[in-house]
mmCIF file of C-alpha atoms and ligand atoms in Angstrom:
data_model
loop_
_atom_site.group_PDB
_atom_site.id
_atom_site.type_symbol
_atom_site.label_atom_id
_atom_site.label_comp_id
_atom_site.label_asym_id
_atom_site.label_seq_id
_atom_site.Cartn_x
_atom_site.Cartn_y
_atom_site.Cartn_z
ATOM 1 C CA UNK A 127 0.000 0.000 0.000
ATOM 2 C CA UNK A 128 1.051 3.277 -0.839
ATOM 3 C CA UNK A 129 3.770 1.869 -3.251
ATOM 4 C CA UNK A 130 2.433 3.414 -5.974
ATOM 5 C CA UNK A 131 3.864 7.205 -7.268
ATOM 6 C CA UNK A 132 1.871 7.208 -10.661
ATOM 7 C CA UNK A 133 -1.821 7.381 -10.753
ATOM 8 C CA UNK A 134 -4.268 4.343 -10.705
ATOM 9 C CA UNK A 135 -5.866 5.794 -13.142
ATOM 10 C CA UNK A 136 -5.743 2.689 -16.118
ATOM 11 C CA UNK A 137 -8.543 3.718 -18.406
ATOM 12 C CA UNK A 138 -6.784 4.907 -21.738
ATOM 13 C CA UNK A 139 -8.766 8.086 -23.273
ATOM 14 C CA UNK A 140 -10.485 6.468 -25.737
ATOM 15 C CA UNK A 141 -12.576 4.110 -23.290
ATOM 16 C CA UNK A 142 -14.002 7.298 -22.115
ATOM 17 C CA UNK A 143 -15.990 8.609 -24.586
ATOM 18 C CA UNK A 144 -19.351 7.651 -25.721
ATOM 19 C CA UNK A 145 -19.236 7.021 -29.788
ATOM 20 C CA UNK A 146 -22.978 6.930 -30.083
ATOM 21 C CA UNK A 147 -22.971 10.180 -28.510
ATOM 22 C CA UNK A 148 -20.510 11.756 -30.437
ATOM 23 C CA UNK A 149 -22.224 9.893 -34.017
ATOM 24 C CA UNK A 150 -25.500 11.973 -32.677
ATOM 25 C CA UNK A 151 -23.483 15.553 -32.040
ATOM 26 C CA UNK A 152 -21.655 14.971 -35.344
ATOM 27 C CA UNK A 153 -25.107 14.446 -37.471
ATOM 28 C CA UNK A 154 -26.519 17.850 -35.861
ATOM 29 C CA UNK A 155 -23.616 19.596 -36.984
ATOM 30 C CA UNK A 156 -24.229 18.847 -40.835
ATOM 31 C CA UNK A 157 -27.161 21.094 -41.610
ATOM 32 C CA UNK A 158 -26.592 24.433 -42.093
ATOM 33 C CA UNK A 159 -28.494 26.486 -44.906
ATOM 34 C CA UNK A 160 -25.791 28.753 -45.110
ATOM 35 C CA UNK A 161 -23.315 26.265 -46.012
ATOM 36 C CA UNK A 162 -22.421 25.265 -49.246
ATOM 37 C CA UNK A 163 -25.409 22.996 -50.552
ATOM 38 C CA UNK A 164 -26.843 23.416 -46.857
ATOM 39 C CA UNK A 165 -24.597 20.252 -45.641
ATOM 40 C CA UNK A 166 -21.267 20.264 -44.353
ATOM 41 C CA UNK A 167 -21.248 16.061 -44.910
ATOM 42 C CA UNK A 168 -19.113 16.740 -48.253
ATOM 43 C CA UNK A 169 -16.419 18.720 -46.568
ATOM 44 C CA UNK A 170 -16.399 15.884 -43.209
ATOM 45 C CA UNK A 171 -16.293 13.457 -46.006
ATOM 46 C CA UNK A 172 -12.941 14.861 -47.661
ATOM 47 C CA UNK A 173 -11.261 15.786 -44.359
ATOM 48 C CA UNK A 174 -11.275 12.115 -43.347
ATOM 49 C CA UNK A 175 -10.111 11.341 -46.772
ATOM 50 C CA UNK A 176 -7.143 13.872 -46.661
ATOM 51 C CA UNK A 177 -6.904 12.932 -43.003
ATOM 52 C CA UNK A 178 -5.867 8.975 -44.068
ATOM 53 C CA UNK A 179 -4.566 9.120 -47.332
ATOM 54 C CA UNK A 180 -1.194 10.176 -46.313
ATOM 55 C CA UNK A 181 -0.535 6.545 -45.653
ATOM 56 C CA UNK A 182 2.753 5.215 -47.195
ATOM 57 C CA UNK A 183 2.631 1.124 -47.192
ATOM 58 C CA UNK A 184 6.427 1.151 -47.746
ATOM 59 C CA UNK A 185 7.789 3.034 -44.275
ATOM 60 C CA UNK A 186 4.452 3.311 -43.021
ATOM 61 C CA UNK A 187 4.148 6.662 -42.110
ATOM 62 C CA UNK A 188 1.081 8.785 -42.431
ATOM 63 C CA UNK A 189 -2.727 7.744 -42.027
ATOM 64 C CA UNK A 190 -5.383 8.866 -39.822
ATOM 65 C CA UNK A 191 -3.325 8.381 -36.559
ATOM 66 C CA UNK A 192 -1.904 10.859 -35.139
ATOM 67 C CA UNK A 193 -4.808 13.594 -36.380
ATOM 68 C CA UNK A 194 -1.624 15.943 -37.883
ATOM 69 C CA UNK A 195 -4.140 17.002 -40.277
ATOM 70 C CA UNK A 196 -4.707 19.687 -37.554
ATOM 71 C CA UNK A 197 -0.862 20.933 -37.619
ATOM 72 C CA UNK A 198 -0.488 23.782 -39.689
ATOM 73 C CA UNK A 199 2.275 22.375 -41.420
ATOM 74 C CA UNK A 200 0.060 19.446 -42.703
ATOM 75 C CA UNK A 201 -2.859 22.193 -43.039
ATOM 76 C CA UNK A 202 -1.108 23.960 -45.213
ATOM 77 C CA UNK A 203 -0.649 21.799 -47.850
ATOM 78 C CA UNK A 204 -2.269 23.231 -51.548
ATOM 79 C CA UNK A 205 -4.549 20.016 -51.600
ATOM 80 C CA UNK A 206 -6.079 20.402 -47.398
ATOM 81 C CA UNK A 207 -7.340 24.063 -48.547
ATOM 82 C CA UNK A 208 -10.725 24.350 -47.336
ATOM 83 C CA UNK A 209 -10.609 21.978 -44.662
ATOM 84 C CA UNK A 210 -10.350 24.411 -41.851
ATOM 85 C CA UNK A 211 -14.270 24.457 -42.390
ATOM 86 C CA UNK A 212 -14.914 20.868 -41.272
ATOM 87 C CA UNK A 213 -12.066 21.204 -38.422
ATOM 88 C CA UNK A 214 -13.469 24.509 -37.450
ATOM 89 C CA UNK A 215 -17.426 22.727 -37.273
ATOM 90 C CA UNK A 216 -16.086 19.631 -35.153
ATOM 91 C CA UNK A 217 -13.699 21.973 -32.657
ATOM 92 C CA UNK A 218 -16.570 21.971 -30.023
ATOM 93 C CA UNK A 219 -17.126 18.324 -30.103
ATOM 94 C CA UNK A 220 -13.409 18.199 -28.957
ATOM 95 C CA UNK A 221 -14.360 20.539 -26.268
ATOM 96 C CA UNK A 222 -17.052 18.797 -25.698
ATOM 97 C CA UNK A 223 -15.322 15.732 -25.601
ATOM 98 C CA UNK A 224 -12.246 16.084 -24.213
ATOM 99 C CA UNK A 225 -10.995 12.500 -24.401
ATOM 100 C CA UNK A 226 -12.041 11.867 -27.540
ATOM 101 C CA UNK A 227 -9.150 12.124 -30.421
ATOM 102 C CA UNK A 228 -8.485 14.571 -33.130
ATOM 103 C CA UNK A 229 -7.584 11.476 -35.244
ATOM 104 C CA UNK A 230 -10.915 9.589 -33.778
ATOM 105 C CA UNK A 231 -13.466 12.549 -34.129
ATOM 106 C CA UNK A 232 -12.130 13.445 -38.117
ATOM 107 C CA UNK A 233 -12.679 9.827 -39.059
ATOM 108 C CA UNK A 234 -15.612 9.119 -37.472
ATOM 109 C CA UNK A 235 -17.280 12.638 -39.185
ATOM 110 C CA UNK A 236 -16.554 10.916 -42.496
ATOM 111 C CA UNK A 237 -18.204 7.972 -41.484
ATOM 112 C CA UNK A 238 -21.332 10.637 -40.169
ATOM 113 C CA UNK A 239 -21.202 12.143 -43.370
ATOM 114 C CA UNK A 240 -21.702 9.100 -45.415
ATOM 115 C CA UNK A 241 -24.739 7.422 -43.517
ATOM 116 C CA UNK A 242 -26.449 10.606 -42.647
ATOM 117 C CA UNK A 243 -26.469 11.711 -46.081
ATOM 118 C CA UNK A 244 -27.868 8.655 -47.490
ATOM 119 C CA UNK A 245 -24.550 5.774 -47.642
ATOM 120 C CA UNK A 246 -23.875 2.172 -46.437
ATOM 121 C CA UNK A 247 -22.761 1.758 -42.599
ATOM 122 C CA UNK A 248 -19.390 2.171 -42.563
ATOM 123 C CA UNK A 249 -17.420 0.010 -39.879
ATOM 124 C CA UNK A 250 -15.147 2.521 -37.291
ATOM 125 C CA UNK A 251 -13.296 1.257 -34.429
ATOM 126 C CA UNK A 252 -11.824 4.102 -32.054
ATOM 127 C CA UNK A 253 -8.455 4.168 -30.583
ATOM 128 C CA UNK A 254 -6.380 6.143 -32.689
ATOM 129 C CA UNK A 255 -3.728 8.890 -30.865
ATOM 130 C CA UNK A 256 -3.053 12.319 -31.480
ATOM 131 C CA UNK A 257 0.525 12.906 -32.168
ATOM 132 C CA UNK A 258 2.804 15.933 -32.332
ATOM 133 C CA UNK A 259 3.822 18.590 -35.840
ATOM 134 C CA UNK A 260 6.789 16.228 -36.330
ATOM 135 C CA UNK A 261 5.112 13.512 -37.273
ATOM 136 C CA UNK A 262 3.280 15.143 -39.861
ATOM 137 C CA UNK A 263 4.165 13.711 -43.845
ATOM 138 C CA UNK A 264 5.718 15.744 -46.160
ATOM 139 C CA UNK A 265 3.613 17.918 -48.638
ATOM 140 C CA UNK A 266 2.527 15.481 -52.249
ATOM 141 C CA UNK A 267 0.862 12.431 -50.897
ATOM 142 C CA UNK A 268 -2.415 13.313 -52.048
ATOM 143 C CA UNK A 269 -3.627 13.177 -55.745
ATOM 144 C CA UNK A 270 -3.368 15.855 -58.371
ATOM 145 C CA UNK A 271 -6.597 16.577 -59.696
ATOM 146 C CA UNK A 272 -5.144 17.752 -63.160
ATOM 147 C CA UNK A 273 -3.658 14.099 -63.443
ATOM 148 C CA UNK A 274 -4.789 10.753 -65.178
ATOM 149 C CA UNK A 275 -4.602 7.017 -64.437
ATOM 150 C CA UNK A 276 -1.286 6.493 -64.104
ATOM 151 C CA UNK A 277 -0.981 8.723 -61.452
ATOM 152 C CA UNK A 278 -4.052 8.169 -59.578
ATOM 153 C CA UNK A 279 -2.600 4.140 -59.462
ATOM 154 C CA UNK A 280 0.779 5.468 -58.004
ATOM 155 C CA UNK A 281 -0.726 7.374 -55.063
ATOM 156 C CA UNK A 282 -3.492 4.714 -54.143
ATOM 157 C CA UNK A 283 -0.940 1.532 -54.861
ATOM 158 C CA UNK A 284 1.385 3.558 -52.177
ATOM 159 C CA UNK A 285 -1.880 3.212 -49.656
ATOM 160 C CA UNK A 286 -2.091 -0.513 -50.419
ATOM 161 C CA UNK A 287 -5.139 -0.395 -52.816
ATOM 162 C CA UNK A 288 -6.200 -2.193 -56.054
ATOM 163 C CA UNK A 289 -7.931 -0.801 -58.889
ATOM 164 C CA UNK A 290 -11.491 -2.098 -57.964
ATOM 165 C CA UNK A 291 -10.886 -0.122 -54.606
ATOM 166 C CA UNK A 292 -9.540 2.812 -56.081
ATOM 167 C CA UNK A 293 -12.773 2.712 -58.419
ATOM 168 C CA UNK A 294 -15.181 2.607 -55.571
ATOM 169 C CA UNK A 295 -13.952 5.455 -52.946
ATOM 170 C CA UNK A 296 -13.713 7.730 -56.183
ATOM 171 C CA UNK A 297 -17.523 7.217 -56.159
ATOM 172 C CA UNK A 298 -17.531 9.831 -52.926
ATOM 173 C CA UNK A 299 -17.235 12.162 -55.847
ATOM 174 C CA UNK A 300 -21.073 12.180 -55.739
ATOM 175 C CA UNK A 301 -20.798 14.784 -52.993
ATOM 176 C CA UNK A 302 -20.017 17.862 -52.582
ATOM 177 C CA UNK A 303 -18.665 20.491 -55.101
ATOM 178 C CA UNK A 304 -15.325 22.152 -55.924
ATOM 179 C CA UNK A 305 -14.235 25.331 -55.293
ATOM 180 C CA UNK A 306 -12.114 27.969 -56.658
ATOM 181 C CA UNK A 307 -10.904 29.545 -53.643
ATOM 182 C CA UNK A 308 -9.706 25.772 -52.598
ATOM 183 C CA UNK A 309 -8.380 24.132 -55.379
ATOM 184 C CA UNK A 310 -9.125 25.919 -58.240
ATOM 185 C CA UNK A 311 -12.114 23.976 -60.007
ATOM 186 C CA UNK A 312 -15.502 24.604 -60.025
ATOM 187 C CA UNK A 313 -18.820 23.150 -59.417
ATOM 188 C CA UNK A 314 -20.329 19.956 -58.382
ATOM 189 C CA UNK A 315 -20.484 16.721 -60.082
ATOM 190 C CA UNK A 316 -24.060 16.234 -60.262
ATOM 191 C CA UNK A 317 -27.476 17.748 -58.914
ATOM 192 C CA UNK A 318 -27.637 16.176 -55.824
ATOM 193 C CA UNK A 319 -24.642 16.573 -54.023
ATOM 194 C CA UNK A 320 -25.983 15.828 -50.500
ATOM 195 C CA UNK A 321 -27.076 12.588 -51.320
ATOM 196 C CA UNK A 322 -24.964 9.658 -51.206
ATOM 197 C CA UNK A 323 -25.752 7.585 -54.536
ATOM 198 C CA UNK A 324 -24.169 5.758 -57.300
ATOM 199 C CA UNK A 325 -24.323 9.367 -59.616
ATOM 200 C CA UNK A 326 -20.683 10.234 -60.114
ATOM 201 C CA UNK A 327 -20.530 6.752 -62.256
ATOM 202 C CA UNK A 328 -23.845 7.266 -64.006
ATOM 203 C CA UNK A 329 -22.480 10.886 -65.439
ATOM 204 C CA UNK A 330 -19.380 10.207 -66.039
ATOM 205 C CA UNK A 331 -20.621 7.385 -68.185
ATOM 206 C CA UNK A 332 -24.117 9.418 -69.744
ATOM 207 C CA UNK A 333 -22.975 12.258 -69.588
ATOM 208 C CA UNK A 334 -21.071 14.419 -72.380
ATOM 209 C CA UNK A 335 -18.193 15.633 -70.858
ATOM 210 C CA UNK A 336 -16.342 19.116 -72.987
ATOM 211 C CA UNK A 337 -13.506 21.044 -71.851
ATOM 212 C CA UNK A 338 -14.630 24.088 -69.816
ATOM 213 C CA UNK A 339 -14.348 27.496 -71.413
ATOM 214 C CA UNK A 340 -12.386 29.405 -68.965
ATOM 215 C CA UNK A 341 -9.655 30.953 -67.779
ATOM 216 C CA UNK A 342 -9.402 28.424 -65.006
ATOM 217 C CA UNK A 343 -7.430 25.382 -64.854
ATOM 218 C CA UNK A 344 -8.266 22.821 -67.607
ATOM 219 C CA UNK A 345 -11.253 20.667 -66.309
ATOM 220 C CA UNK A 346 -14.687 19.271 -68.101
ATOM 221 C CA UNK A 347 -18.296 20.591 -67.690
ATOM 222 C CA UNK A 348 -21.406 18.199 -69.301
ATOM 223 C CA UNK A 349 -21.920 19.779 -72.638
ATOM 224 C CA UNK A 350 -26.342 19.736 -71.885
ATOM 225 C CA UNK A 351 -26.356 21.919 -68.755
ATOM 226 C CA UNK A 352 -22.541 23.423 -68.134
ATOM 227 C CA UNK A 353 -23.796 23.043 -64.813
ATOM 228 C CA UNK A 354 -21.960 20.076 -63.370
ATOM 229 C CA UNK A 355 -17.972 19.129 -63.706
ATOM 230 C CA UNK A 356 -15.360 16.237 -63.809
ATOM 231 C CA UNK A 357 -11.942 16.805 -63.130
ATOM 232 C CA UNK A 358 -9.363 15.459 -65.228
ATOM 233 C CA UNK A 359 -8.502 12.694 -62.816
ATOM 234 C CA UNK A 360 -12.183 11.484 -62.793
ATOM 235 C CA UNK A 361 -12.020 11.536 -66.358
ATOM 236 C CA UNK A 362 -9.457 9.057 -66.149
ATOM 237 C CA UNK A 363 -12.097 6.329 -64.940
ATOM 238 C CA UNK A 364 -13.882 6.169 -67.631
ATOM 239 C CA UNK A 365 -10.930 6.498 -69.843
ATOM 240 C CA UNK A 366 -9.247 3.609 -68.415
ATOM 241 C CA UNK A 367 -10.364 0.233 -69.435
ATOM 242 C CA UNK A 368 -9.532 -1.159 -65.950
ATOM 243 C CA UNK A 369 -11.076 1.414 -64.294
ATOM 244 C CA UNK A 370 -14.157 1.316 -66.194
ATOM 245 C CA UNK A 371 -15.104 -2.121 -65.410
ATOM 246 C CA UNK A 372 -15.912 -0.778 -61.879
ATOM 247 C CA UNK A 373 -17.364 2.664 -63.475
ATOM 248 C CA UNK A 374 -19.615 0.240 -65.400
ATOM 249 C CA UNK A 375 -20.703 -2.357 -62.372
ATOM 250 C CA UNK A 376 -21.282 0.575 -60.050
ATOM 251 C CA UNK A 377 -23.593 2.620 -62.733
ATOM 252 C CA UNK A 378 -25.956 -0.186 -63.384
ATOM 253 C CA UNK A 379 -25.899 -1.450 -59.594
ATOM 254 C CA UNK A 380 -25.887 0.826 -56.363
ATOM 255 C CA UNK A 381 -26.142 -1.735 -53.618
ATOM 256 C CA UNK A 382 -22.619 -3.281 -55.178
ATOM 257 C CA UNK A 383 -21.351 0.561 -55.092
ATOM 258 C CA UNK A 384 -22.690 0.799 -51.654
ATOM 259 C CA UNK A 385 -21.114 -2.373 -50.159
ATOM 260 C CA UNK A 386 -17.701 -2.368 -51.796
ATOM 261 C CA UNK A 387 -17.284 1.737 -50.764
ATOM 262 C CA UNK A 388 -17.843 1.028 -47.248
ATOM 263 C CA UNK A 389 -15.096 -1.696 -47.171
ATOM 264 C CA UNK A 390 -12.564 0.629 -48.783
ATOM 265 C CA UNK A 391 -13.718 3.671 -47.200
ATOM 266 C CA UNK A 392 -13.173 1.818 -43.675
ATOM 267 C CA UNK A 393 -10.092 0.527 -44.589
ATOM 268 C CA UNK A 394 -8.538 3.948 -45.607
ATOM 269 C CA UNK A 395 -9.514 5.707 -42.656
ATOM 270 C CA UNK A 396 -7.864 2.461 -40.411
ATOM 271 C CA UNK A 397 -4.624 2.630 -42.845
ATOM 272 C CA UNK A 398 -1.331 2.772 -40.276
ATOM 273 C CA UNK A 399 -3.817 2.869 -37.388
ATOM 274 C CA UNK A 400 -2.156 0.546 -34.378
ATOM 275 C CA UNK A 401 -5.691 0.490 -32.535
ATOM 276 C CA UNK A 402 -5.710 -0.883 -29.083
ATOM 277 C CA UNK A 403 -6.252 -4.510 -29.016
ATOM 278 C CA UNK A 404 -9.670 -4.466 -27.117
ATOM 279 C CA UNK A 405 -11.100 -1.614 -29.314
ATOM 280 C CA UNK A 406 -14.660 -2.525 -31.014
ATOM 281 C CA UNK A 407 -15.995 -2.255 -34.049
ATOM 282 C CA UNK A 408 -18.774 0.017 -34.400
ATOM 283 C CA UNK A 409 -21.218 -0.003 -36.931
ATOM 284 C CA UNK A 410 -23.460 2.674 -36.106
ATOM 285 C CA UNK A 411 -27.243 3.151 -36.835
ATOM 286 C CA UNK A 412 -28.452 5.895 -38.920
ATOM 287 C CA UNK A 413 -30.566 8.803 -37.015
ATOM 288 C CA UNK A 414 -34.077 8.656 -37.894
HETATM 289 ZN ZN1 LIG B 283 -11.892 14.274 -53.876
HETATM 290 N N1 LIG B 283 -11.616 16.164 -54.574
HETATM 291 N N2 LIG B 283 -10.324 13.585 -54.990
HETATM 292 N N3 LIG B 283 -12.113 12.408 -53.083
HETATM 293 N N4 LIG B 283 -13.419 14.951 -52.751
HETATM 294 C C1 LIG B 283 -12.378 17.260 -54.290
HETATM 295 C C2 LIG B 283 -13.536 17.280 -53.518
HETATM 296 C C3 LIG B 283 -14.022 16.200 -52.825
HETATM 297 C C4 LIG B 283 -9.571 14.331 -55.871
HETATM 298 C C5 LIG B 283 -9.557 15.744 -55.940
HETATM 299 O O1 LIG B 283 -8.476 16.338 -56.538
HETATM 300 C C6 LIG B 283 -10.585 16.563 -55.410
HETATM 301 C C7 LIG B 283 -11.371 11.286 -53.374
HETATM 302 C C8 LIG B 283 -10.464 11.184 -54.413
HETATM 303 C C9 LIG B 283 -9.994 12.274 -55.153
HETATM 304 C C10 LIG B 283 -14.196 14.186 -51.908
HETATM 305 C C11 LIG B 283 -13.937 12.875 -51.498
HETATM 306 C C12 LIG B 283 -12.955 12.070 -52.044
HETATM 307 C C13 LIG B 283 -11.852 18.398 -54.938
HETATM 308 C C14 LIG B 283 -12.414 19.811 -54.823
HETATM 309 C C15 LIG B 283 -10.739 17.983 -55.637
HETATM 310 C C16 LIG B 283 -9.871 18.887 -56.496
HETATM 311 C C17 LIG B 283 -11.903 20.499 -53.553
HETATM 312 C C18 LIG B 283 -12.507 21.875 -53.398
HETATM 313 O O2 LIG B 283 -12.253 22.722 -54.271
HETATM 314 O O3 LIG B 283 -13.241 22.094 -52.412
HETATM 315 C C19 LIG B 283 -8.728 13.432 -56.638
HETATM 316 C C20 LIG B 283 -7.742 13.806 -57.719
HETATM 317 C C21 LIG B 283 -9.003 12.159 -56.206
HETATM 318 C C22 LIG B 283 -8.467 10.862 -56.672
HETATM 319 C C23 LIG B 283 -8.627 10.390 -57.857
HETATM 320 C C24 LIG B 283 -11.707 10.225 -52.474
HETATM 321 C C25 LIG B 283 -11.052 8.854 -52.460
HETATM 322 C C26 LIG B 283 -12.687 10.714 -51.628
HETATM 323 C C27 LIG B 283 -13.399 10.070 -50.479
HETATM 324 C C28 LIG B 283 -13.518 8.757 -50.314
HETATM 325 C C29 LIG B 283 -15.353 14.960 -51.472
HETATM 326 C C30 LIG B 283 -16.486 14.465 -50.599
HETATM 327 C C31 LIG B 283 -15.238 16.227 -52.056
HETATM 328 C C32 LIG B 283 -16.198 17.409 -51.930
HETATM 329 C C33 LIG B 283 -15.738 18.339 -50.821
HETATM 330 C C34 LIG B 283 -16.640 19.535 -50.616
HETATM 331 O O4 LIG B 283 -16.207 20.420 -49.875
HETATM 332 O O5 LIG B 283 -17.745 19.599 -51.160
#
């Protein structure tokens, strides 16, 4: 008795926090009429995204853990502009929440995003730690919008996926818009881009996609309405004979869409992550 100096305090953060809760907060965050489309689900959706696909397979460094997407030398990189709106929206969950991770709450708002706007239940486990502005991965991980195939199979090969992967997270493309203050395109790829649905592969395919007059960078509008875009590196999918394949099976059937995105979704946002051993899988219910 009385041997012990350090605290007998033994439950790690994580165990501390209530996920359902957090799921719940997270959902009544997305609304907002003066937002974009009225959802902030796109932006959650691409700040997980940017959040994980740092991962390098080879010296496996990057990935979710660690949350450095919240350093502003990580921040700062050309291809995270914009994403100080989603961070900025989930801040008071982490005050709200103090034990929960940076790293847990930015994946787990994808996963939000994708149900609550319509998606398959994406499996998330908890358990990932928040590390310091030296561990963040130099600047060129992510893709290069104004690139084609062979480049988009370099950065996702580096994560450790195939092409029928690669082919189904692109598909998150039916959300959300882009914008020229952030990267430099314009527009969103279809007319419903706060729905999660099969729609990025039934454009690109139906679709007749021209080269945008402008004196922006080089990217395609559909030649019917001018209204909606593809960049050049969705462009590549349908291009691409390997890629198509998926383009095609995805088009004609959603639920496939639905059930191969959530496996490849899940696995990029647990890329690198050591979780604890005892940490559960969630699959949470959609509100409503
Ligand atoms: Zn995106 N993405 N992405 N993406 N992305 C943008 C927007 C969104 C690429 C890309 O250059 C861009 C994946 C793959 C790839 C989302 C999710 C996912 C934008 C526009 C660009 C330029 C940013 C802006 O201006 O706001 C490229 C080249 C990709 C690989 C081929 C994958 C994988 C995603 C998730 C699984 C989402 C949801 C958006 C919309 C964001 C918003 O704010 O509306």
């Amino acid at each position: 008795a009385g041997w012990y100096f350090y605290s007998n305090e033994t439950t790690p953060s994580w165990k501390k926090v209530n996920y359902n809760s957090v799921y719940k907060d997270i959902a009544g965050l997305l609304e907002d009429e003066d937002y974009d489309d009225g959802s902030y689900g796109p932006v959650f959706v691409r700040l997980a995204w940017h959040a994980s696909g740092t991962y390098d397979k080879k010296t496996r460094t990057g990935g979710s853990d660690g949350g450095t997407i919240r350093h502003t030398a990580e921040a700062g990189h050309g291809a995270n502009n914009g994403l100080e709106h989603a961070r900025d929206r989930l801040e008071p969950l982490k005050k709200q929440y103090p034990n929960i991770s940076y790293a847990d709450l930015y994946t787990l708002a994808g996963v939000v995003a994708v149900q609550e706007l319509g998606g398959p239940t994406v499996r998330w486990r908890p358990g990932r730690e928040d590390k310091t502005e030296a561990d963040c991965t130099p600047d060129g991980r992510l893709p290069d919008a104004a690139q084609g195939a062979d480049h988009v199979r370099d950065i996702f090969y580096r994560m450790g996926f195939n092409d029928q992967e690669i082919a189904a997270l692109v598909g998150a493309h039916a959300l959300g818009r882009c914008h020229t203050s952030r990267s430099g395109f314009d527009g969103p790829w279809n007319a419903s881009p706060t729905s999660f649905t099969n729609f990025f592969y039934t454009e690109l395919l139906n679709s007749t996609w021209v080269p945008k007059k402008w004196n922006g960078p080089f990217q395609y509008v559909d030649k019917e309405s001018g209204q909606f875009m593809m960049l050049p590196a969705d462009m590549a999918f349908k291009k691409d004979s390997e890629f198509r394949k998926y383009v095609e099976k995805y088009a004609a059937d959603q639920d496939a869409f639905f059930e191969d995105f959530a496996k490849a979704f899940s696995k990029l946002l647990e890329l690198g992550v050591k979780f604890p051993e005892d940490a559960p899988v969630y699959e949470f219910k959609t509100l409503e």
